[in-house]
Amino acid sequence: MQRTIEGEHFRGMYPHLMYSARLFEVLTRCPEYAEVLAGNSKVIPMLLHVAAECDRPLRVESDHEGRRLALEALRHLAQWKLWPPPAEAIARPSMSPVRSLSRSPTGSEDMEESLSSGTSRGRQLLVPSRSPTQRPSFARRCLLQESNDFINITLPNLLYHEHQGIRLSAAGLWAHIHKGAVRQQMLTGVR
């Protein structure tokens, strides 16, 4: 698929995005293959890139179908809970409670005591964890940021795309990621 995105030839031909994306869509239907694909650090960013490239000029008309299939592959990964990362991981980095960062009039001993004992005069602040075991790798942080941008910016825009298939697949992916909002709308509609 990388050669298709770059417009390069592969084994003497220029592959169509539709056929490359179809392979990923079919493989992600099976949980075992989907897990292997999600484990590859290049697959999800590549699918996000293909799905988000709707403003780029089409080489052939079937590129719309390829983008739709990339959205379907992402939906299958979401179905198997392999993507997107949990909302807590997307919204902010790993957080841990810190007791108190204010100084008392008596000096720094009180601040050190409150940090070590866990007392904070009734309040706790959340700051990014400094533990190297809890920090995600650089590649993981990049994937978290790409996923966050895709879900919050690109996906809502795809709901209004001119191509019906892309709108349909984007709506399915959005609904799968935002199950709570869909349930709430359904309950509101029942009333």
Short mmCIF file of C-alpha atoms in Angstrom, two decimals:
data_model
loop_
_atom_site.label_atom_id
_atom_site.label_comp_id
_atom_site.label_asym_id
_atom_site.label_seq_id
_atom_site.Cartn_x
_atom_site.Cartn_y
_atom_site.Cartn_z
CA MET A 1 0.00 0.00 0.00
CA GLN A 2 2.92 2.34 0.67
CA ARG A 3 3.91 2.19 -3.02
CA THR A 4 0.32 2.93 -4.00
CA ILE A 5 0.21 6.00 -1.75
CA GLU A 6 3.48 7.28 -3.17
CA GLY A 7 2.36 6.60 -6.76
CA GLU A 8 5.29 4.27 -7.44
CA HIS A 9 5.26 1.11 -9.48
CA PHE A 10 5.31 -2.30 -7.82
CA ARG A 11 6.45 -5.36 -9.76
CA GLY A 12 6.12 -3.55 -13.06
CA MET A 13 2.69 -2.00 -12.49
CA TYR A 14 1.07 0.87 -10.65
CA PRO A 15 -1.28 -0.68 -8.07
CA HIS A 16 -4.69 0.85 -7.49
CA LEU A 17 -5.50 2.05 -4.00
CA MET A 18 -8.76 0.13 -4.10
CA TYR A 19 -7.01 -3.25 -4.39
CA SER A 20 -4.36 -2.45 -1.80
CA ALA A 21 -6.95 -1.23 0.69
CA ARG A 22 -9.21 -4.22 -0.05
CA LEU A 23 -6.44 -6.53 1.18
CA PHE A 24 -6.26 -4.70 4.52
CA GLU A 25 -10.04 -4.56 4.85
CA VAL A 26 -10.38 -8.31 4.27
CA LEU A 27 -7.54 -9.19 6.65
CA THR A 28 -8.92 -7.00 9.45
CA ARG A 29 -12.21 -8.93 9.38
CA CYS A 30 -10.43 -11.83 11.09
CA PRO A 31 -9.37 -11.07 14.70
CA GLU A 32 -6.09 -13.01 14.41
CA TYR A 33 -4.96 -11.17 11.28
CA ALA A 34 -6.25 -7.87 12.63
CA GLU A 35 -4.13 -8.31 15.76
CA VAL A 36 -1.02 -8.94 13.69
CA LEU A 37 -1.73 -5.91 11.50
CA ALA A 38 -2.39 -3.68 14.52
CA GLY A 39 0.89 -4.87 16.03
CA ASN A 40 2.81 -3.56 13.02
CA SER A 41 3.76 0.05 13.73
CA LYS A 42 3.29 1.09 10.08
CA VAL A 43 -0.21 -0.24 9.37
CA ILE A 44 -2.51 2.01 11.41
CA PRO A 45 -0.71 5.26 10.49
CA MET A 46 -0.85 4.18 6.83
CA LEU A 47 -4.60 3.48 7.03
CA LEU A 48 -5.15 6.83 8.77
CA HIS A 49 -3.14 8.55 6.04
CA VAL A 50 -5.12 6.89 3.24
CA ALA A 51 -8.47 7.68 4.86
CA ALA A 52 -7.50 11.31 5.53
CA GLU A 53 -6.18 12.06 2.04
CA CYS A 54 -9.56 13.03 0.62
CA ASP A 55 -8.43 16.46 -0.59
CA ARG A 56 -5.64 15.09 -2.75
CA PRO A 57 -6.45 14.89 -6.48
CA LEU A 58 -7.60 11.47 -7.61
CA ARG A 59 -5.37 9.44 -9.88
CA VAL A 60 -8.29 7.20 -10.77
CA GLU A 61 -11.95 7.20 -9.75
CA SER A 62 -11.48 4.02 -7.70
CA ASP A 63 -9.32 5.95 -5.19
CA HIS A 64 -12.58 6.90 -3.42
CA GLU A 65 -13.35 3.22 -3.00
CA GLY A 66 -9.84 2.65 -1.65
CA ARG A 67 -10.33 5.35 0.95
CA ARG A 68 -13.68 3.85 1.89
CA LEU A 69 -12.04 0.45 2.35
CA ALA A 70 -9.34 2.01 4.55
CA LEU A 71 -12.13 3.41 6.76
CA GLU A 72 -13.72 -0.04 6.89
CA ALA A 73 -10.38 -1.58 7.91
CA LEU A 74 -10.15 0.96 10.74
CA ARG A 75 -13.72 0.10 11.76
CA HIS A 76 -12.79 -3.58 11.95
CA LEU A 77 -9.77 -2.74 14.09
CA ALA A 78 -12.08 -0.73 16.37
CA GLN A 79 -14.50 -3.66 16.45
CA TRP A 80 -11.72 -5.92 17.76
CA LYS A 81 -10.68 -3.16 20.24
CA LEU A 82 -7.24 -2.90 18.61
CA TRP A 83 -7.71 0.76 17.70
CA PRO A 84 -8.22 3.55 18.74
CA PRO A 85 -6.25 3.68 21.97
CA PRO A 86 -8.33 4.20 25.12
CA ALA A 87 -9.80 7.68 25.50
CA GLU A 88 -7.62 8.36 28.55
CA ALA A 89 -4.49 7.73 26.51
CA ILE A 90 -5.65 9.98 23.68
CA ALA A 91 -6.91 12.87 25.78
CA ARG A 92 -3.76 13.39 27.84
CA PRO A 93 -0.53 11.65 28.77
CA SER A 94 -0.32 9.24 31.67
CA MET A 95 -1.37 11.13 34.79
CA SER A 96 -0.56 10.50 38.42
CA PRO A 97 -1.71 12.34 41.52
CA VAL A 98 0.71 14.77 43.14
CA ARG A 99 0.00 15.77 46.69
CA SER A 100 0.71 19.50 46.97
CA LEU A 101 2.81 22.01 45.15
CA SER A 102 2.13 24.97 47.43
CA ARG A 103 4.60 26.18 50.01
CA SER A 104 3.51 26.80 53.52
CA PRO A 105 4.61 29.85 55.47
CA THR A 106 6.92 27.60 57.53
CA GLY A 107 9.14 26.64 54.58
CA SER A 108 9.98 23.76 52.30
CA GLU A 109 9.81 21.03 54.96
CA ASP A 110 6.02 21.20 54.94
CA MET A 111 5.95 20.83 51.17
CA GLU A 112 8.31 17.85 51.26
CA GLU A 113 6.26 16.27 54.04
CA SER A 114 3.02 16.69 52.11
CA LEU A 115 4.59 15.18 49.00
CA SER A 116 5.91 12.15 50.86
CA SER A 117 2.96 11.58 53.20
CA GLY A 118 0.17 12.12 50.69
CA THR A 119 -1.52 14.96 52.52
CA SER A 120 -2.35 18.00 50.48
CA ARG A 121 -4.83 19.88 52.58
CA GLY A 122 -7.72 18.24 50.77
CA ARG A 123 -6.69 18.69 47.14
CA GLN A 124 -4.74 16.73 44.59
CA LEU A 125 -3.31 17.90 41.33
CA LEU A 126 -2.76 15.77 38.26
CA VAL A 127 0.54 16.14 36.45
CA PRO A 128 2.21 13.95 33.83
CA SER A 129 3.90 10.94 35.30
CA ARG A 130 7.68 10.96 35.21
CA SER A 131 8.06 7.20 35.52
CA PRO A 132 9.87 5.79 32.46
CA THR A 133 7.89 2.56 32.71
CA GLN A 134 4.57 4.41 32.37
CA ARG A 135 5.55 6.73 29.50
CA PRO A 136 4.64 5.44 26.07
CA SER A 137 7.38 5.18 23.46
CA PHE A 138 7.86 7.92 20.89
CA ALA A 139 6.17 5.81 18.21
CA ARG A 140 3.25 5.13 20.54
CA ARG A 141 2.88 8.85 21.36
CA CYS A 142 2.90 9.66 17.64
CA LEU A 143 0.18 7.05 17.04
CA LEU A 144 -1.84 8.48 19.92
CA GLN A 145 -1.56 11.97 18.43
CA GLU A 146 -2.39 10.79 14.90
CA SER A 147 -5.39 8.85 16.20
CA ASN A 148 -6.55 11.84 18.25
CA ASP A 149 -6.28 14.17 15.25
CA PHE A 150 -8.04 11.71 12.99
CA ILE A 151 -10.93 11.04 15.39
CA ASN A 152 -11.47 14.67 16.42
CA ILE A 153 -10.74 16.55 13.18
CA THR A 154 -10.62 14.36 10.09
CA LEU A 155 -13.40 11.85 10.81
CA PRO A 156 -16.10 14.49 11.44
CA ASN A 157 -15.11 16.16 8.16
CA LEU A 158 -15.40 12.83 6.33
CA LEU A 159 -19.04 12.64 7.40
CA TYR A 160 -19.66 15.46 4.87
CA HIS A 161 -17.50 14.12 2.03
CA GLU A 162 -18.95 14.28 -1.50
CA HIS A 163 -18.57 10.51 -2.03
CA GLN A 164 -21.46 8.50 -0.59
CA GLY A 165 -19.33 5.44 0.24
CA ILE A 166 -16.83 7.50 2.22
CA ARG A 167 -19.69 9.19 4.14
CA LEU A 168 -21.22 5.80 4.90
CA SER A 169 -17.99 4.22 6.13
CA ALA A 170 -17.06 7.35 8.11
CA ALA A 171 -20.46 7.28 9.82
CA GLY A 172 -20.03 3.60 10.67
CA LEU A 173 -16.57 4.21 12.12
CA TRP A 174 -17.74 7.29 14.04
CA ALA A 175 -20.69 5.34 15.49
CA HIS A 176 -18.45 2.45 16.51
CA ILE A 177 -16.01 4.77 18.29
CA HIS A 178 -18.76 6.87 19.92
CA LYS A 179 -21.13 4.12 21.06
CA GLY A 180 -22.32 6.14 24.07
CA ALA A 181 -23.41 9.06 21.90
CA VAL A 182 -25.24 6.69 19.53
CA ARG A 183 -27.09 5.06 22.44
CA GLN A 184 -28.05 8.46 23.80
CA GLN A 185 -29.41 9.54 20.41
CA MET A 186 -31.37 6.31 20.13
CA LEU A 187 -32.87 6.78 23.59
CA THR A 188 -33.74 10.37 22.75
CA GLY A 189 -35.42 9.22 19.56
CA VAL A 190 -37.52 6.64 21.44
CA ARG A 191 -39.12 9.33 23.60
#
